[in-house]
Amino acid sequence: MLHVAGREAANSPSDLATAEALVVENLSRGDGHCACSLTVAAGRCVALSGPSGSGKSALLRLIADLDPGTGTARIGKLARETVPANQWRRLVTYVAADSGWWTSPVSAHMSDPEAALRLLAELGMAEALLDAVPENVSSGERQRLALVRALIQRPRFLLLDEPTSALDPESVLMVEKLLMRVKREGMGLLVVSHDPAQIARIADRRYVLSRAGLTEIVP
Amino acid sequence: MTPIDLSFVDVLLAALSLMIASGFSILLALNVHRRLAISAVRMVAQLLLVGLMLRYVFAISSPAITLLVLAAMLAAATYEVYSRQQFRFGGWRRFGLGGLPITIATLFVSGLALTTALREAAWLDPRHAIPLLGIILGNVMNGTSLALNAMLTSVQREKRAIEARLSLGSDRFQALGEIRISATRNGLIPVINQMAGAGIIVLPGIMTGQILAGMDPLDAAKYQILLMLLLAGAGTIGVIAATQLCVFAITDERHRLRLDRLTAMD
């Protein structure tokens, strides 16, 4: 069980085994975006890299069902289309590189403030940030807060779009340490990153997306 | 007291105030006189045409012609709501988003009035149905277009925040909730201001017209109260229906935000 929140997951269908993988088959946005297939096993981290504009963010958004497209996504036998969209996104949560915030203090964005405090401590961030208004905190802090906001909802799979792009090296390592912890606890991660060193540190599998398609890089 | 009989010269003299205002615009280089003049000419032409047409419709008093006029008014109001939007939909949403709420609100409240307070009037008597539907429609149209414009502009501006909510598992109504409430309030501002200022700050147009036409002020006030309540009810129904419908129009069945359905106007 994940330790990011002190409560049982209330949003996962009972027939969903924790060890089941996220399977993506021929997912495409159309308009020249290649049909992508990949698998993210529970408790594993898959890294996705590739040139800008190749469709990495689009792929993550398609998996989270935020954009229309063709192809399928499922967790084990649980097909995305058979689950209400909001429930699917609680199971497979997308965190944008520059996530949006609404005009309330940061604490109002956190579904479990106690879990948020524990995660903030783990990331070396001040508790006072919860009282701040999102637009008044730095982009690096917002990026980590967005990660916290998603983690406390305890998704089965987390789709992270350049989660450390606005961070200093020390903060990057703290985020990676946190990601490795939740991974060990069973969460599957699909991370977009342009940093080969980071990919080497955190990823179990690596894919490169280009106009030609999605290719697995075997070390 | 008998109504003051207005001649065309009297009406033209009333335009003097506008001419004086336009003179100031030219003098102070405010550059609004041209738009004022065009709007005034357009208004005069529209009202004279409507006056002539209503005289004809009242004279023949045919339910079919009355229905035709009402349908034309609803169609014109629908187009007006659409044309006032800064961001516009294509397909059925182009006119459905404005047309459906204003039609529902206007017909419901007009029907309510014609079966209750104005029950002595025949439903399709053009002398009652057309002016009543017209005044209700005008109000609903204003509120609805304000609310829709506010909502679609906010959705464009707050795209990332809405998608963050959706990503975290909110459904479309939760994700668009604050924007919908704010747009609804925006659309209701004219209705609320109108009621708040009535009688204290301004004498409403209908009451003023009836007093000038010779009606007892208390009777005129009663008519005005009746109309204002109808307008407020219809305006609110229209705005709520429009913002609700807008949630469906701007998202799809998988609760995705579909800004690709919108086109920005210059």
Coordinates of C-alpha atoms in Angstrom, one line a residue:
Chain A
M1 CA 0.0 0.0 0.0
L2 CA 1.2 3.5 -0.8
H3 CA 2.1 5.6 2.2
V4 CA 1.4 9.0 0.7
A5 CA -2.0 9.2 2.3
G6 CA -3.4 7.8 5.4
R7 CA -6.5 6.3 3.9
E8 CA -7.6 3.5 1.7
A9 CA -7.9 4.2 -2.0
A10 CA -11.6 5.0 -2.6
N11 CA -11.4 5.4 -6.3
S12 CA -10.1 2.1 -7.6
P13 CA -12.5 -0.6 -8.9
S14 CA -12.5 -3.6 -6.7
D15 CA -11.6 -5.9 -9.6
L16 CA -8.4 -4.1 -10.2
A17 CA -5.4 -6.0 -8.9
T18 CA -2.5 -3.7 -7.8
A19 CA 0.1 -5.6 -9.8
E20 CA -1.7 -5.1 -13.2
A21 CA 0.1 -3.0 -15.8
L22 CA -0.9 0.0 -17.8
V23 CA -1.1 -1.2 -21.4
V24 CA -1.2 1.4 -24.2
E25 CA -2.0 0.1 -27.7
N26 CA -1.8 2.1 -30.9
L27 CA -2.7 5.3 -29.1
S28 CA -2.6 8.3 -31.5
R29 CA -4.0 11.8 -31.6
G30 CA -4.1 11.7 -35.4
D31 CA -2.7 14.6 -37.4
G32 CA 0.6 12.8 -38.0
H33 CA 1.1 11.7 -34.4
C34 CA 2.4 8.2 -34.5
A35 CA 0.4 5.3 -33.0
C36 CA 2.1 4.4 -29.8
S37 CA 2.2 1.2 -27.9
L38 CA 3.9 0.7 -24.5
T39 CA 3.5 -1.0 -21.2
V40 CA 4.1 0.4 -17.7
A41 CA 4.2 -2.3 -15.1
A42 CA 3.1 -1.5 -11.6
G43 CA 6.1 -0.5 -9.5
R44 CA 8.2 0.3 -12.5
C45 CA 9.4 3.5 -14.1
V46 CA 9.3 4.0 -17.9
A47 CA 11.2 7.0 -19.3
L48 CA 10.1 8.7 -22.5
S49 CA 12.4 11.1 -24.3
G50 CA 12.6 12.5 -27.8
P51 CA 12.8 15.8 -29.7
S52 CA 10.5 18.6 -28.9
G53 CA 7.3 18.4 -30.8
S54 CA 7.5 14.7 -31.3
G55 CA 4.3 14.2 -29.3
K56 CA 5.5 13.1 -25.8
S57 CA 3.1 15.4 -23.9
A58 CA 0.4 14.5 -26.4
L59 CA 0.9 10.8 -25.7
L60 CA 0.7 11.3 -21.9
R61 CA -2.5 13.4 -22.3
L62 CA -4.0 10.7 -24.5
I63 CA -3.2 8.0 -21.9
A64 CA -4.9 10.2 -19.3
D65 CA -7.9 10.6 -21.7
L66 CA -7.5 14.4 -21.8
D67 CA -7.6 14.5 -25.6
P68 CA -9.6 12.5 -28.1
G69 CA -7.7 10.0 -30.2
T70 CA -7.6 6.5 -31.5
G71 CA -6.2 3.4 -29.9
T72 CA -6.7 1.9 -26.5
A73 CA -5.4 2.1 -23.0
R74 CA -6.2 -0.3 -20.1
I75 CA -5.0 -1.4 -16.7
G76 CA -4.9 -5.1 -16.8
K77 CA -8.3 -6.0 -18.2
L78 CA -9.9 -2.8 -17.2
A79 CA -10.3 -0.8 -20.4
R80 CA -10.3 3.0 -20.2
E81 CA -13.6 3.3 -22.0
T82 CA -15.4 1.1 -19.4
V83 CA -14.5 3.4 -16.6
P84 CA -16.0 6.9 -16.0
A85 CA -13.4 9.4 -17.3
N86 CA -12.8 11.1 -13.9
Q87 CA -12.3 7.7 -12.3
W88 CA -9.8 6.7 -15.0
R89 CA -7.8 9.9 -14.3
R90 CA -7.7 9.2 -10.6
L91 CA -6.1 5.8 -11.5
V92 CA -3.9 7.3 -14.2
T93 CA -3.0 10.8 -13.3
Y94 CA -1.3 13.3 -15.6
V95 CA 0.9 16.0 -14.2
A96 CA 1.8 18.7 -16.8
A97 CA 5.3 20.3 -16.9
D98 CA 3.6 23.6 -15.8
S99 CA 0.4 22.5 -14.1
G100 CA -2.6 24.8 -13.7
W101 CA -3.7 26.2 -10.4
W102 CA -6.9 27.9 -9.5
T103 CA -7.2 31.0 -7.3
S104 CA -7.2 29.5 -3.9
P105 CA -4.4 28.9 -1.4
V106 CA -2.2 25.9 -2.1
S107 CA -3.9 24.0 0.7
A108 CA -7.3 24.2 -1.1
H109 CA -5.7 22.2 -3.9
M110 CA -4.7 19.3 -1.6
S111 CA -7.3 16.6 -1.0
D112 CA -5.4 15.4 2.1
P113 CA -3.5 18.2 3.8
E114 CA -1.7 15.8 6.3
A115 CA -0.4 13.7 3.5
A116 CA 0.7 16.9 1.7
L117 CA 2.7 18.0 4.8
R118 CA 4.5 14.7 4.9
L119 CA 5.4 14.9 1.2
L120 CA 6.5 18.5 1.5
A121 CA 8.9 17.5 4.3
E122 CA 10.2 14.7 2.1
L123 CA 10.9 17.2 -0.6
G124 CA 12.5 19.7 1.8
M125 CA 9.8 22.2 1.3
A126 CA 8.4 24.6 3.9
E127 CA 4.9 23.9 5.4
A128 CA 4.1 27.6 5.0
L129 CA 3.8 27.0 1.2
L130 CA 0.4 25.4 1.9
D131 CA -0.9 28.9 2.9
A132 CA 0.6 30.6 -0.1
V133 CA -1.4 31.6 -3.3
P134 CA 0.0 29.5 -6.2
E135 CA 0.8 32.5 -8.3
N136 CA 3.1 33.9 -5.5
V137 CA 5.3 30.8 -5.3
S138 CA 8.2 30.1 -7.7
S139 CA 7.9 27.9 -10.8
G140 CA 10.1 25.2 -9.2
E141 CA 7.9 25.2 -6.0
R142 CA 4.8 25.0 -8.1
Q143 CA 6.2 22.1 -10.0
R144 CA 6.9 20.1 -6.9
L145 CA 3.6 21.1 -5.3
A146 CA 1.8 19.8 -8.5
L147 CA 3.6 16.5 -7.9
V148 CA 2.5 16.5 -4.3
R149 CA -1.1 17.3 -5.3
A150 CA -1.2 14.3 -7.6
L151 CA 0.6 11.9 -5.3
I152 CA -1.7 12.4 -2.4
Q153 CA -4.6 11.1 -4.5
R154 CA -2.7 7.8 -4.7
P155 CA -3.0 7.1 -8.4
R156 CA -2.0 3.6 -9.7
F157 CA 0.0 5.3 -12.5
L158 CA 1.5 8.7 -12.6
L159 CA 2.3 10.4 -16.0
L160 CA 4.9 13.0 -15.4
D161 CA 5.7 15.5 -18.1
E162 CA 9.2 16.8 -17.3
P163 CA 8.7 16.8 -13.6
T164 CA 12.0 18.4 -12.7
S165 CA 12.5 20.9 -15.6
A166 CA 12.3 23.9 -13.3
L167 CA 14.3 22.5 -10.4
D168 CA 17.9 23.0 -9.1
P169 CA 20.1 19.8 -8.9
E170 CA 19.5 19.3 -5.2
S171 CA 15.7 19.4 -5.6
V172 CA 15.9 17.2 -8.6
L173 CA 17.5 14.5 -6.5
M174 CA 14.8 14.9 -3.8
V175 CA 12.1 14.5 -6.3
E176 CA 13.7 11.4 -7.8
K177 CA 14.1 9.9 -4.3
L178 CA 10.4 10.4 -3.7
L179 CA 9.6 8.9 -7.1
M180 CA 11.7 5.9 -6.3
R181 CA 9.9 5.4 -3.0
V182 CA 6.4 5.5 -4.5
K183 CA 7.6 3.2 -7.3
R184 CA 8.8 0.7 -4.7
E185 CA 5.4 0.9 -3.1
G186 CA 3.8 -0.2 -6.3
M187 CA 3.0 3.0 -8.3
G188 CA 3.8 2.8 -12.0
L189 CA 5.6 5.9 -13.5
L190 CA 5.8 7.2 -17.0
V191 CA 8.2 10.1 -17.0
V192 CA 9.1 12.4 -19.9
S193 CA 12.6 13.6 -19.5
H194 CA 15.3 15.1 -21.6
D195 CA 18.1 14.3 -19.1
P196 CA 19.9 11.0 -19.9
A197 CA 21.5 11.0 -16.5
Q198 CA 18.1 11.3 -14.8
I199 CA 16.7 8.6 -17.1
A200 CA 19.7 6.3 -16.1
R201 CA 19.0 7.0 -12.4
I202 CA 15.2 6.4 -12.3
A203 CA 14.0 4.4 -15.3
D204 CA 13.6 0.7 -15.7
R205 CA 12.7 1.0 -19.3
R206 CA 13.4 3.7 -21.8
Y207 CA 11.5 4.7 -25.0
V208 CA 12.3 7.4 -27.5
L209 CA 9.5 9.0 -29.4
S210 CA 10.1 10.6 -32.8
R211 CA 8.1 11.3 -35.9
A212 CA 8.9 7.8 -37.0
G213 CA 7.4 6.2 -34.0
L214 CA 8.1 4.9 -30.5
T215 CA 11.2 2.9 -30.0
E216 CA 12.4 1.1 -27.0
I217 CA 16.0 1.6 -26.2
V218 CA 17.6 -1.5 -24.8
P219 CA 20.8 -0.8 -22.8
Chain B
M1 CA -55.5 62.5 -18.5
T2 CA -55.3 61.7 -22.2
P3 CA -52.1 60.4 -23.9
I4 CA -49.9 63.0 -25.6
D5 CA -50.3 62.6 -29.4
L6 CA -46.8 62.4 -30.9
S7 CA -46.1 63.8 -34.3
F8 CA -43.1 62.8 -36.4
V9 CA -41.8 66.4 -35.9
D10 CA -41.9 65.8 -32.1
V11 CA -39.9 62.6 -32.5
L12 CA -37.4 64.3 -34.8
L13 CA -37.0 67.1 -32.2
A14 CA -36.0 64.5 -29.6
A15 CA -33.0 63.8 -31.9
L16 CA -31.7 67.2 -31.0
S17 CA -30.2 65.9 -27.8
L18 CA -28.3 63.3 -29.8
M19 CA -27.1 66.0 -32.2
I20 CA -25.9 68.2 -29.3
A21 CA -24.1 65.1 -27.9
S22 CA -22.5 64.4 -31.3
G23 CA -21.4 68.1 -31.5
F24 CA -19.5 67.6 -28.2
S25 CA -18.0 64.4 -29.6
I26 CA -16.7 66.3 -32.7
L27 CA -15.6 69.3 -30.6
L28 CA -13.6 67.1 -28.1
A29 CA -12.4 64.7 -30.8
L30 CA -14.0 61.7 -29.0
N31 CA -14.8 60.2 -32.3
V32 CA -18.1 58.5 -31.1
H33 CA -20.5 60.7 -33.2
R34 CA -20.3 58.4 -36.2
R35 CA -21.2 55.3 -34.3
L36 CA -23.9 57.2 -32.4
A37 CA -25.4 58.4 -35.7
I38 CA -25.3 55.0 -37.3
S39 CA -26.9 53.4 -34.2
A40 CA -29.6 56.1 -34.0
V41 CA -30.5 55.7 -37.7
R42 CA -30.6 52.0 -37.4
M43 CA -32.8 52.2 -34.3
V44 CA -35.3 54.6 -36.0
A45 CA -35.5 52.4 -39.1
Q46 CA -35.9 49.2 -37.0
L47 CA -38.6 50.6 -34.8
L48 CA -40.6 52.2 -37.6
L49 CA -40.5 49.0 -39.5
V50 CA -41.6 47.1 -36.5
G51 CA -44.4 49.6 -35.8
L52 CA -45.6 49.3 -39.4
M53 CA -45.4 45.5 -39.3
L54 CA -47.1 45.2 -35.9
R55 CA -49.9 47.5 -37.2
Y56 CA -50.5 45.0 -40.0
V57 CA -50.2 41.9 -37.8
F58 CA -52.6 43.3 -35.2
A59 CA -55.0 44.2 -37.9
I60 CA -55.2 40.7 -39.5
S61 CA -54.9 39.0 -36.0
S62 CA -54.0 35.6 -37.5
P63 CA -52.5 33.0 -35.1
A64 CA -50.3 31.6 -37.9
I65 CA -48.8 35.1 -38.7
T66 CA -48.4 35.7 -34.9
L67 CA -46.5 32.4 -34.6
L68 CA -44.3 33.4 -37.6
V69 CA -43.4 36.7 -36.0
L70 CA -42.6 35.0 -32.7
A71 CA -40.4 32.5 -34.5
A72 CA -38.6 35.3 -36.4
M73 CA -38.0 37.1 -33.1
L74 CA -36.5 34.0 -31.5
A75 CA -34.3 33.4 -34.5
A76 CA -33.0 37.0 -34.6
A77 CA -32.3 36.8 -30.8
T78 CA -30.4 33.5 -31.3
Y79 CA -28.3 35.1 -34.0
E80 CA -27.6 38.1 -31.8
V81 CA -26.4 35.9 -28.9
Y82 CA -24.1 34.1 -31.3
S83 CA -22.8 37.3 -32.8
R84 CA -21.9 38.8 -29.4
Q85 CA -19.5 36.0 -28.5
Q86 CA -15.8 36.6 -28.6
F87 CA -15.3 32.8 -28.9
R88 CA -17.7 31.0 -31.1
F89 CA -18.6 27.3 -31.6
G90 CA -19.2 25.6 -34.9
G91 CA -21.8 23.0 -35.8
W92 CA -25.1 22.7 -33.8
R93 CA -23.5 24.5 -30.9
R94 CA -23.1 27.7 -33.1
F95 CA -26.8 28.6 -32.6
G96 CA -28.0 25.9 -30.2
L97 CA -26.0 27.1 -27.3
G98 CA -27.7 30.5 -27.3
G99 CA -31.0 29.6 -29.1
L100 CA -32.1 26.7 -26.8
P101 CA -31.8 28.6 -23.5
I102 CA -33.4 31.8 -24.7
T103 CA -36.3 29.9 -26.4
I104 CA -36.9 27.7 -23.3
A105 CA -36.8 30.6 -20.9
T106 CA -38.8 33.0 -23.0
L107 CA -41.6 30.5 -24.0
F108 CA -41.9 29.2 -20.4
V109 CA -42.2 32.6 -18.8
S110 CA -44.4 34.0 -21.5
G111 CA -46.6 31.0 -21.2
L112 CA -46.7 31.4 -17.4
A113 CA -47.8 35.1 -17.8
L114 CA -50.4 34.4 -20.4
T115 CA -52.0 31.6 -18.3
T116 CA -51.9 33.6 -15.0
A117 CA -51.7 37.4 -14.8
L118 CA -52.6 38.0 -18.4
R119 CA -55.1 35.0 -18.6
E120 CA -57.8 37.2 -20.1
A121 CA -55.7 37.6 -23.2
A122 CA -56.0 35.0 -25.9
W123 CA -52.7 33.1 -26.2
L124 CA -51.9 34.1 -29.7
D125 CA -53.6 37.5 -29.6
P126 CA -50.7 39.4 -31.3
R127 CA -51.4 42.6 -29.2
H128 CA -50.4 40.7 -26.1
A129 CA -48.2 37.8 -27.2
I130 CA -45.7 39.8 -29.4
P131 CA -44.9 42.7 -27.0
L132 CA -44.7 40.4 -24.0
L133 CA -42.5 37.9 -25.7
G134 CA -40.4 40.7 -27.2
I135 CA -39.6 42.3 -23.8
I136 CA -38.9 39.0 -22.2
L137 CA -36.8 37.9 -25.1
G138 CA -34.7 41.0 -25.1
N139 CA -33.8 40.6 -21.4
V140 CA -33.1 36.9 -21.7
M141 CA -30.9 37.6 -24.7
N142 CA -28.8 40.2 -22.9
G143 CA -28.2 38.0 -19.8
T144 CA -27.5 34.9 -21.8
S145 CA -25.0 36.5 -24.2
L146 CA -23.2 38.1 -21.2
A147 CA -23.0 34.8 -19.3
L148 CA -21.8 32.8 -22.3
N149 CA -19.2 35.4 -23.3
A150 CA -17.9 35.5 -19.7
M151 CA -17.9 31.7 -19.5
L152 CA -16.1 31.1 -22.8
T153 CA -13.6 33.8 -22.2
S154 CA -12.8 32.4 -18.7
V155 CA -12.5 28.9 -20.0
Q156 CA -9.9 30.0 -22.5
R157 CA -8.0 31.9 -19.8
E158 CA -8.2 29.2 -17.2
K159 CA -7.6 26.2 -19.5
R160 CA -4.6 24.9 -17.5
A161 CA -6.4 25.1 -14.2
I162 CA -9.5 23.3 -15.6
E163 CA -7.3 20.6 -17.0
A164 CA -5.5 20.2 -13.8
R165 CA -8.8 19.6 -12.0
L166 CA -9.8 17.1 -14.7
S167 CA -6.4 15.4 -14.4
L168 CA -7.0 15.0 -10.7
G169 CA -10.3 13.3 -11.2
S170 CA -12.9 16.1 -11.2
D171 CA -15.8 15.7 -13.5
R172 CA -16.6 18.4 -16.0
F173 CA -19.1 20.1 -13.7
Q174 CA -16.6 20.2 -10.8
A175 CA -13.8 21.4 -13.1
L176 CA -15.9 24.2 -14.5
G177 CA -17.9 24.9 -11.4
E178 CA -16.3 28.2 -10.3
I179 CA -16.3 29.5 -13.9
R180 CA -19.9 28.6 -14.3
I181 CA -21.0 30.3 -11.1
S182 CA -19.0 33.4 -12.0
A183 CA -20.5 33.5 -15.5
T184 CA -24.0 33.0 -14.2
R185 CA -23.5 36.0 -11.8
N186 CA -22.2 38.0 -14.7
G187 CA -25.3 37.3 -16.8
L188 CA -27.6 38.2 -13.9
I189 CA -26.0 41.6 -13.3
P190 CA -28.4 43.5 -15.6
V191 CA -31.5 41.8 -14.1
I192 CA -30.4 42.5 -10.5
N193 CA -29.3 46.1 -11.3
Q194 CA -32.6 46.7 -13.0
M195 CA -34.6 45.5 -10.0
A196 CA -32.3 47.2 -7.5
G197 CA -32.6 50.6 -9.2
A198 CA -36.3 50.4 -10.2
G199 CA -38.3 53.3 -8.8
I200 CA -35.5 54.8 -6.7
I201 CA -32.8 55.5 -9.3
V202 CA -34.8 55.2 -12.5
L203 CA -38.4 55.0 -13.5
P204 CA -38.4 51.9 -15.7
G205 CA -39.2 52.3 -19.4
I206 CA -42.6 50.6 -19.4
M207 CA -43.9 52.5 -16.4
T208 CA -42.6 55.8 -17.8
G209 CA -44.3 55.0 -21.1
Q210 CA -47.6 54.1 -19.5
I211 CA -47.6 57.2 -17.3
L212 CA -46.9 59.3 -20.3
A213 CA -49.7 57.5 -22.1
G214 CA -52.1 58.5 -19.4
M215 CA -52.2 55.5 -17.1
D216 CA -52.6 55.9 -13.3
P217 CA -49.1 55.7 -11.7
L218 CA -50.1 52.9 -9.3
D219 CA -51.5 50.8 -12.1
A220 CA -48.4 51.5 -14.1
A221 CA -46.3 50.4 -11.2
K222 CA -48.2 47.2 -10.9
Y223 CA -47.7 46.4 -14.6
Q224 CA -44.0 47.2 -14.1
I225 CA -43.7 45.0 -11.1
L226 CA -45.3 42.1 -13.0
L227 CA -43.0 42.6 -15.9
M228 CA -39.9 42.9 -13.8
L229 CA -40.6 39.7 -12.0
L230 CA -41.2 37.9 -15.3
L231 CA -38.0 39.4 -16.8
A232 CA -36.0 38.4 -13.7
G233 CA -37.4 34.9 -13.8
A234 CA -36.9 34.5 -17.5
G235 CA -33.4 36.0 -17.4
T236 CA -32.3 33.7 -14.6
I237 CA -33.7 30.6 -16.3
G238 CA -32.0 31.6 -19.5
V239 CA -28.6 32.3 -17.9
I240 CA -28.6 29.1 -15.9
A241 CA -29.7 27.0 -18.9
A242 CA -27.0 28.6 -21.1
T243 CA -24.2 28.1 -18.7
Q244 CA -25.3 24.5 -18.0
L245 CA -25.5 23.8 -21.7
C246 CA -22.1 25.5 -22.2
V247 CA -20.5 22.9 -19.9
F248 CA -21.7 20.2 -22.3
A249 CA -20.7 22.2 -25.4
I250 CA -17.1 22.9 -24.2
T251 CA -16.5 19.3 -23.0
D252 CA -17.2 15.9 -24.5
E253 CA -18.7 12.6 -23.2
R254 CA -15.3 11.7 -21.7
H255 CA -15.2 15.0 -19.8
R256 CA -12.4 16.4 -21.9
L257 CA -12.0 20.1 -22.4
R258 CA -12.6 20.7 -26.1
L259 CA -11.3 24.2 -26.9
D260 CA -10.8 22.9 -30.5
R261 CA -14.5 23.5 -30.9
L262 CA -14.1 27.2 -30.4
T263 CA -12.9 29.9 -32.8
A264 CA -11.7 33.3 -31.6
M265 CA -13.3 36.3 -33.3
D266 CA -11.3 39.5 -33.9

